[in-house]
Short mmCIF file of C-alpha atoms and ligand atoms in Angstrom, two decimals:
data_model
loop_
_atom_site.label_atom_id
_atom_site.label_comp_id
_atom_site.label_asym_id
_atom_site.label_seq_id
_atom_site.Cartn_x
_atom_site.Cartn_y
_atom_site.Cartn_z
CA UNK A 1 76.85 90.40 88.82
CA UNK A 2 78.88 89.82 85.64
CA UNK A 3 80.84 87.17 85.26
CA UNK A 4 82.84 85.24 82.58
CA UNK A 5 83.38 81.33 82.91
CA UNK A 6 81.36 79.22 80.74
CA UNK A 7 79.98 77.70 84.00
CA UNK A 8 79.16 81.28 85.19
CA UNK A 9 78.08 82.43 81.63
CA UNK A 10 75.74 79.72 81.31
CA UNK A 11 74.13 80.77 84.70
CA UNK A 12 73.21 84.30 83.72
CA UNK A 13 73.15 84.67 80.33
CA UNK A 14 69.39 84.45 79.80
CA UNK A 15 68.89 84.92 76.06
CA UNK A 16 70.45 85.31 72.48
CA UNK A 17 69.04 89.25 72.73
CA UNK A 18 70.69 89.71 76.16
CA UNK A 19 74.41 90.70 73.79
CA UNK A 20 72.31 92.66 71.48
CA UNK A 21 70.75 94.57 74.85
CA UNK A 22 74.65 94.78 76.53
CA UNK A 23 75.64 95.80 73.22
CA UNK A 24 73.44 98.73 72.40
CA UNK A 25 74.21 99.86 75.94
CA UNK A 26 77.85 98.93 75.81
CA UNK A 27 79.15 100.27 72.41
CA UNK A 28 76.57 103.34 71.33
CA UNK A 29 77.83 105.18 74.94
CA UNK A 30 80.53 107.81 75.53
CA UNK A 31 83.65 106.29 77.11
CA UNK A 32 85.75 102.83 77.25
CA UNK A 33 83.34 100.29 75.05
CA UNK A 34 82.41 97.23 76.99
CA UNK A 35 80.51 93.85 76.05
CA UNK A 36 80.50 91.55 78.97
CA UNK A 37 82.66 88.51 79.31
CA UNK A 38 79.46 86.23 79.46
CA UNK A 39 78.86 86.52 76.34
CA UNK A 40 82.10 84.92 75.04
CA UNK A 41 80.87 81.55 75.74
CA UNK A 42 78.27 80.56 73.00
CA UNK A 43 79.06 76.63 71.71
CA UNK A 44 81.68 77.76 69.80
CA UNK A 45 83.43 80.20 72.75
CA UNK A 46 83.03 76.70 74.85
CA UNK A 47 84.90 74.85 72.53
CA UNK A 48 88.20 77.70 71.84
CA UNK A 49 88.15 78.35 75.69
CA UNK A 50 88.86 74.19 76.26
CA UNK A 51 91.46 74.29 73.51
CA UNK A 52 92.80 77.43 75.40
CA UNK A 53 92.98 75.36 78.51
CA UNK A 54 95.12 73.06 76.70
CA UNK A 55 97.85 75.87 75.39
CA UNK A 56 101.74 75.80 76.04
CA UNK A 57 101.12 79.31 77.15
CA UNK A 58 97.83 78.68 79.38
CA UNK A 59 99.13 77.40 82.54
CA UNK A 60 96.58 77.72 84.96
CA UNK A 61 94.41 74.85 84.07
CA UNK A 62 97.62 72.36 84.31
CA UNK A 63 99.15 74.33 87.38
CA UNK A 64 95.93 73.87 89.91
CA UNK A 65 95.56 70.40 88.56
CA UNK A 66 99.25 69.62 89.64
CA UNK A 67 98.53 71.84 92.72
CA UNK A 68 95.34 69.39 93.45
CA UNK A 69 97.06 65.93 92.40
CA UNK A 70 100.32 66.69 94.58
CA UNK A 71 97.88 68.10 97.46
CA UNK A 72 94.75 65.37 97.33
CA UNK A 73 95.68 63.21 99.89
CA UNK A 74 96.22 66.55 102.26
CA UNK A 75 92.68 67.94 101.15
CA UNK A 76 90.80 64.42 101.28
CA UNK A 77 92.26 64.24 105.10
CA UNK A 78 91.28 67.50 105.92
CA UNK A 79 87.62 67.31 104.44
CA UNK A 80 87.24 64.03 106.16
CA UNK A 81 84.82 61.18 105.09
CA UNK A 82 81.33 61.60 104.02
CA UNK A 83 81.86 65.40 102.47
CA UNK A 84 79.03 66.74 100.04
CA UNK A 85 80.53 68.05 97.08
CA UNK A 86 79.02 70.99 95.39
CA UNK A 87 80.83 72.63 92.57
CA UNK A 88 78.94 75.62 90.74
CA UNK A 89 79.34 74.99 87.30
CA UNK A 90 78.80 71.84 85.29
CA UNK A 91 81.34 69.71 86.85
CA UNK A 92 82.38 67.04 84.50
CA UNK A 93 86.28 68.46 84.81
CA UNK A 94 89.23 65.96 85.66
CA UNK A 95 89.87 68.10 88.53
CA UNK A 96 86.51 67.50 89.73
CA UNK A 97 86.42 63.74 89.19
CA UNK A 98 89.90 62.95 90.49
CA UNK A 99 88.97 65.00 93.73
CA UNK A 100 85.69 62.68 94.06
CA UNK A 101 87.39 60.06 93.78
CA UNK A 102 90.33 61.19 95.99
CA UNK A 103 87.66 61.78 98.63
CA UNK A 104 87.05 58.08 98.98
CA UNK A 105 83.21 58.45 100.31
CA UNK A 106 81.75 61.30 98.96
CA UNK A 107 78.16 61.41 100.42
CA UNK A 108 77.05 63.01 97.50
CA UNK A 109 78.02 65.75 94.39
CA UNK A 110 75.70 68.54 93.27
CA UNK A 111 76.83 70.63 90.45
CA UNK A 112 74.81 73.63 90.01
CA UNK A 113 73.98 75.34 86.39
CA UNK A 114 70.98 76.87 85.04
CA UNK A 115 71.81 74.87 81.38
CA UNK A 116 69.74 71.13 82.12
CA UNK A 117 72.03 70.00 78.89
CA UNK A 118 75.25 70.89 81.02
CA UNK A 119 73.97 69.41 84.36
CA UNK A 120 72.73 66.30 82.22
CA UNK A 121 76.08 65.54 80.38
CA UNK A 122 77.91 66.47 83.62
CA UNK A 123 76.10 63.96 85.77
CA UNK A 124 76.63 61.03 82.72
CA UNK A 125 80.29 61.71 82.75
CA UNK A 126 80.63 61.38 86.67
CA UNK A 127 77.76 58.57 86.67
CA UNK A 128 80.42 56.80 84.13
CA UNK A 129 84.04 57.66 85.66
CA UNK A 130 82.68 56.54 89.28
CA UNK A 131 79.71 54.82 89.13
CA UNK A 132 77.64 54.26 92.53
CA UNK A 133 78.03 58.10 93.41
CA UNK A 134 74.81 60.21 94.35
CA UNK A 135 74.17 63.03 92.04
CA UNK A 136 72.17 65.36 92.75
CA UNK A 137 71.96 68.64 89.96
CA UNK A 138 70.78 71.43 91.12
CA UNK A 139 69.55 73.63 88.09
CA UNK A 140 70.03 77.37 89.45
CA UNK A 141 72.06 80.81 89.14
CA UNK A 142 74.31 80.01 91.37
CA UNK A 143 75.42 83.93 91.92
CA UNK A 144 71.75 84.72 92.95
CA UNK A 145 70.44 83.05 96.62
CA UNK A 146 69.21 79.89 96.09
CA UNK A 147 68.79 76.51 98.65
CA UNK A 148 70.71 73.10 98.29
CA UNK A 149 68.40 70.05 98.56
CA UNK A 150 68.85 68.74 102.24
CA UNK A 151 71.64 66.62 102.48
CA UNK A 152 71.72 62.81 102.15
CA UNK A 153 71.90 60.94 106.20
CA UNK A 154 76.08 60.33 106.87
CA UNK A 155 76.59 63.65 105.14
CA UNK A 156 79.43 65.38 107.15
CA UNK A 157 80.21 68.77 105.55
CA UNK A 158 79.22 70.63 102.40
CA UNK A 159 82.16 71.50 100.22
CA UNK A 160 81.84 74.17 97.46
CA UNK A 161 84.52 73.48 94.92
CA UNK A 162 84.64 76.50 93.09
CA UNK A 163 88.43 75.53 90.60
CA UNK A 164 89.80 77.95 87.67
CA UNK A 165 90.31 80.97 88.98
CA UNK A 166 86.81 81.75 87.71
CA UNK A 167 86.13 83.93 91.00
CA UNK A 168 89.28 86.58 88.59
CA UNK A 169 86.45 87.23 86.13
CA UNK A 170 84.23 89.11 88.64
CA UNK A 171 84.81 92.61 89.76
CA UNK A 172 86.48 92.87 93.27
CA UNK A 173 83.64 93.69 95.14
CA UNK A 174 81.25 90.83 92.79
CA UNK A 175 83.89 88.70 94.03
CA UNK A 176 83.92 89.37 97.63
CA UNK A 177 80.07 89.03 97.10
CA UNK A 178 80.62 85.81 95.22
CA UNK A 179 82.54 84.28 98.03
CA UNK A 180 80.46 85.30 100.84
CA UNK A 181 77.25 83.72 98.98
CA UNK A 182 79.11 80.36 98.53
CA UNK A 183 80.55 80.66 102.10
CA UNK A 184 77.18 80.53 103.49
CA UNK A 185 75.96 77.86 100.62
CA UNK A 186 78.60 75.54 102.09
CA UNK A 187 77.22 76.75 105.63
CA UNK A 188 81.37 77.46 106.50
CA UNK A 189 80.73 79.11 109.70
CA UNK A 190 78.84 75.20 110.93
CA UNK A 191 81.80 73.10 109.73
CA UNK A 192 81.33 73.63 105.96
CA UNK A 193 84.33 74.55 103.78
CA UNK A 194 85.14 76.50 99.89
CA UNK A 195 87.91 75.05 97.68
CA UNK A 196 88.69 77.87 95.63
CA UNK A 197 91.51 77.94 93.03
CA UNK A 198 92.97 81.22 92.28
CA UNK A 199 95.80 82.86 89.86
CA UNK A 200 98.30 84.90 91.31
CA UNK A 201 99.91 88.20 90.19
CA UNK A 202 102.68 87.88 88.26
CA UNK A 203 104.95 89.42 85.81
CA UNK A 204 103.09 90.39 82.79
CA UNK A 205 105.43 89.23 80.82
CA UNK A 206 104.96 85.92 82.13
CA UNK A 207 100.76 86.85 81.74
CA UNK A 208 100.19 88.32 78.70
CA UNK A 209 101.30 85.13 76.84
CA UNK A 210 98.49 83.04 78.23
CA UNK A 211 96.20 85.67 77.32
CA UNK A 212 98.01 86.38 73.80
CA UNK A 213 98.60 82.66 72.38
CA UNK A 214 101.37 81.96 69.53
CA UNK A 215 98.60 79.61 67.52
CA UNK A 216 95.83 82.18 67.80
CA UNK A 217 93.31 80.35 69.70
CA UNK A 218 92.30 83.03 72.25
CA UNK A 219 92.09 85.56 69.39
CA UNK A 220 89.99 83.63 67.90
CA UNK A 221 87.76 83.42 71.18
CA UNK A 222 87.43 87.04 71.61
CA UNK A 223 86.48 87.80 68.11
CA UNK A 224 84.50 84.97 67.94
CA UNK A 225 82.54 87.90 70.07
CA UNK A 226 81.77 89.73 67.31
CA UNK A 227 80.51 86.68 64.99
CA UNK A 228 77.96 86.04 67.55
CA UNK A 229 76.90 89.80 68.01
CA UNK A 230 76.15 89.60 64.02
CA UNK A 231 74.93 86.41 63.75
CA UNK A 232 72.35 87.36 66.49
CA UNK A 233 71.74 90.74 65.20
CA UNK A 234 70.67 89.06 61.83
CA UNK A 235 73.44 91.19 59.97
CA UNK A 236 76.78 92.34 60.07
CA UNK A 237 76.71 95.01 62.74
CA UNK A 238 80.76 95.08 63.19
CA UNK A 239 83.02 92.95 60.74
CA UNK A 240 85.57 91.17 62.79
CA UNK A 241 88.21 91.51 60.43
CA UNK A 242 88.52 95.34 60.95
CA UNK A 243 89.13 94.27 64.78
CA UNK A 244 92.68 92.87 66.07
CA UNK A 245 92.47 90.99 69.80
CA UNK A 246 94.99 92.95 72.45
CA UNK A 247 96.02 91.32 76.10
CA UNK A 248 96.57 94.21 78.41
CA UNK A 249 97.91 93.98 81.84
CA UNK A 250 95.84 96.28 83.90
CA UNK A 251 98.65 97.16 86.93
CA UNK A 252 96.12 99.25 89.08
CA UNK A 253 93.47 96.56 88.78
CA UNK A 254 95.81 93.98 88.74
CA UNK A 255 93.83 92.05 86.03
CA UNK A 256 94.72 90.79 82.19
CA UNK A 257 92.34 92.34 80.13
CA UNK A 258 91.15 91.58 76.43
CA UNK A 259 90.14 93.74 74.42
CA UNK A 260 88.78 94.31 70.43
CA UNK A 261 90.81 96.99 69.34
CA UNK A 262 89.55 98.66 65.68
CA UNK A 263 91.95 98.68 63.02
CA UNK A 264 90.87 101.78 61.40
CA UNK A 265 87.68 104.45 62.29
CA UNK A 266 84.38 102.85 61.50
CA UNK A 267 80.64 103.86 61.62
CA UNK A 268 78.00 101.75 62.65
CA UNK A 269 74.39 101.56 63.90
CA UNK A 270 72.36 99.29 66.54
CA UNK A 271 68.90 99.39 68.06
CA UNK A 272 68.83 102.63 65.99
CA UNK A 273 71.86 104.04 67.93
CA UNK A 274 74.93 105.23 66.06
CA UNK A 275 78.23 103.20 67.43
CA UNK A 276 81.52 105.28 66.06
CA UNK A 277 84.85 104.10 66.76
CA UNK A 278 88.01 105.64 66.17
CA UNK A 279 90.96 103.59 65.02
CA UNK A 280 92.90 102.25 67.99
CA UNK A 281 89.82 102.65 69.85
CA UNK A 282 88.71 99.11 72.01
CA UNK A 283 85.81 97.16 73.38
CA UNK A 284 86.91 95.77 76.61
CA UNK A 285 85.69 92.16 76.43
CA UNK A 286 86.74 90.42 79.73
CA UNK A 287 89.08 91.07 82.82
CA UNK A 288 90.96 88.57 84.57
CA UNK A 289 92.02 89.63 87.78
CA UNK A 290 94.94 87.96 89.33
CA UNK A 291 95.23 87.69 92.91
CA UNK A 292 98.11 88.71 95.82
CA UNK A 293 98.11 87.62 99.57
CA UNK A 294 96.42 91.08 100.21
CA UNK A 295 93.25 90.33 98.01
CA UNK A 296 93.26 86.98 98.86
CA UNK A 297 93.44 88.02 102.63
CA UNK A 298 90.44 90.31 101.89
CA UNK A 299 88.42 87.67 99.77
CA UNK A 300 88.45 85.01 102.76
CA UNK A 301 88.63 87.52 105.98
CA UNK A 302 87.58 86.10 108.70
CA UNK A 303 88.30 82.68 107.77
CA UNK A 304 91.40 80.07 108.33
CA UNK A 305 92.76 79.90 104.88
CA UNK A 306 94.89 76.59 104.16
CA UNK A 307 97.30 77.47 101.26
CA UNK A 308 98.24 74.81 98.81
CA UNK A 309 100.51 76.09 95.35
CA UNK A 310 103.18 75.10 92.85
CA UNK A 311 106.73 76.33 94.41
CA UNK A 312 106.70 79.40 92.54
CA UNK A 313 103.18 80.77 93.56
CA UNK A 314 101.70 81.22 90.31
CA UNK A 315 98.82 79.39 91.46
CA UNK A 316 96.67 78.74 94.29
CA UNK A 317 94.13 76.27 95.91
CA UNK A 318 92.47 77.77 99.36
CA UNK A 319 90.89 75.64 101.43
CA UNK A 320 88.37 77.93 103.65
CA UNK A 321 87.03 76.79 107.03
CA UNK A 322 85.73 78.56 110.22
CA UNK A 323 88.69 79.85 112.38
CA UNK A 324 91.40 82.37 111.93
CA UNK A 325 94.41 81.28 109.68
C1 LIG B 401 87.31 81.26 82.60
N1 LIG B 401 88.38 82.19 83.00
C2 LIG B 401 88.89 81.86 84.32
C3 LIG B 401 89.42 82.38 81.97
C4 LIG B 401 90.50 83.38 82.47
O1 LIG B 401 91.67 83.00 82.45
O2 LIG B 401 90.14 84.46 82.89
C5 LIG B 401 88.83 82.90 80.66
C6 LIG B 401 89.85 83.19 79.60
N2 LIG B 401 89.90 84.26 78.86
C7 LIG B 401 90.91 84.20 78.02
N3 LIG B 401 91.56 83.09 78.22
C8 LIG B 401 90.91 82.42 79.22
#
């Protein structure tokens, strides 16, 4: 699976040679030039993705944590009491604390990552904001099978909070894969449920600009590609400033894509390969797929999907339980 959160990055990126591997296969090839989206998020792509979260022109982070304030109450009453919370990823997100809290008696939260630092500073941020909750980290790749501890006695259902939209930076058939994996984590089918948040299709003008930023920030994220590819190759393999960052709706995929577009032709070499690139020519850095009722239908078939977004759909928080919708 590739995917492209930090939270998912940080499960299956294994080492600093894994983007000089992806890279040798990704940019010395015939065709579109790839790196994966993983990669993004080295300490520096963690810190310009949270100031990206933050943009004017970012609004999913603030839309599906309206969605979730405006809709708590709704969700905590659904879930009921005693719910087991676990969100893959680190977890130490407002969203994620105000929906512990919102839950009243959590019987317990387990954030799963395969980084102990992240699962450590996640659990001293929750042990802090609501002290007296059981926190169990689970350290794991959460997109590969794996088995939650058994739950605590008075546990009544397993949640999987899964928030972000993260699910849009897997391929369509990943994510269908994705969701089925978490559906039987949460064991949906025996009263379990998913909280997923997703971002919905919209105008690309209205897209782009999230993905395209006035102040430069996610520029600055997708290059910032490039200064870890040399930094880990040991030398300057491609010099970011021949590179310009391009947001590019993707209509048949329905999905923003990034990509590193080169200014000019260039020559270069890796793992003893020769990497040419026209000018114009791109690496294709990350895909964001946005979702309609169709995909969303197709993600959760099967299920009874519960709905809850801003009035003008640009976002989405589905609550999936057994039943039909
Ligand atoms: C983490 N993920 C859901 C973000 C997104 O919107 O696809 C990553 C991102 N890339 C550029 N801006 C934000």
């Amino acid at each position: 699976m590739t995917a492209c959160s930090p939270a998912t990055a940080r499960q299956i990126a294994p080492a600093g040679s894994a983007l000089l591997r992806d890279a040798v296969e990704g940019l010395t090839g015939p065709g579109q030039k790839t790196l994966p989206c993983k990669h993004l998020y080295d300490a520096r792509g963690v810190e310009l993705f949270e100031r990206i979260t933050a943009l004017p022109e970012y609004y999913p982070t603030r839309t599906e944590l309206a969605i979730l304030r405006e809709n708590l109450p709704r969700i905590a009453a659904e879930l009921g009491p005693g719910v087991r919370l676990v969100e893959p990823g680190s977890g130490s997100s407002t969203k994620t604390r105000e929906l512990l809290a919102a839950l009243g008696d959590p019987s317990e939260y387990v954030p799963i990552d395969i980084a102990p630092e992240f699962l450590a500073a996640g659990k001293a941020s929750l042990a802090r904001a609501l002290p007296g909750l059981r926190v169990t980290p689970v350290r794991a790749d959460f997109t590969a099978p794996l088995s939650l501890p058994p739950a605590p006695g008075g546990a009544h259902r397993t949640v999987v909070f899964f928030p972000g939209s993260t699910l849009g930076n897997f391929g369509p058939a990943e994510a269908k894969r994705l969701v089925d994996h978490l559906a039987e984590l949460a064991g949906v089918g025996g009263g379990g449920a998913l909280l997923i948040g997703l971002d919905r299709i919209k105008p690309p003008a209205e897209l782009l600009p999230a993905y395209d930023d006035d102040a430069g920030v996610t520029a600055a994220f997708n290059l910032n590609l490039l200064h870890r590819l040399n930094r880990e190759a040991g030398r300057t393999v491609l010099a970011p400033g021949c590179f310009r960052h391009e947001a590019r709706w993707n209509a048949a995929a329905a999905a923003v894509e990034m990509h590193l577009v080169a200014e000019h032709p260039l020559e270069a070499e890796l793992g003893g390969r020769p990497i040419h690139f026209d000018a114009g020519e791109s690496i294709h850095t990350e895909s964001s797929h946005k979702f309609g009722d169709a995909a969303i239908g197709r993600l959760f078939a099967g299920w009874r999907v519960q709905a809850f977004e801003d009035a003008s759909r640009r976002f989405g928080l589905y609550l999936v339980t057994a039943g039909r919708s």
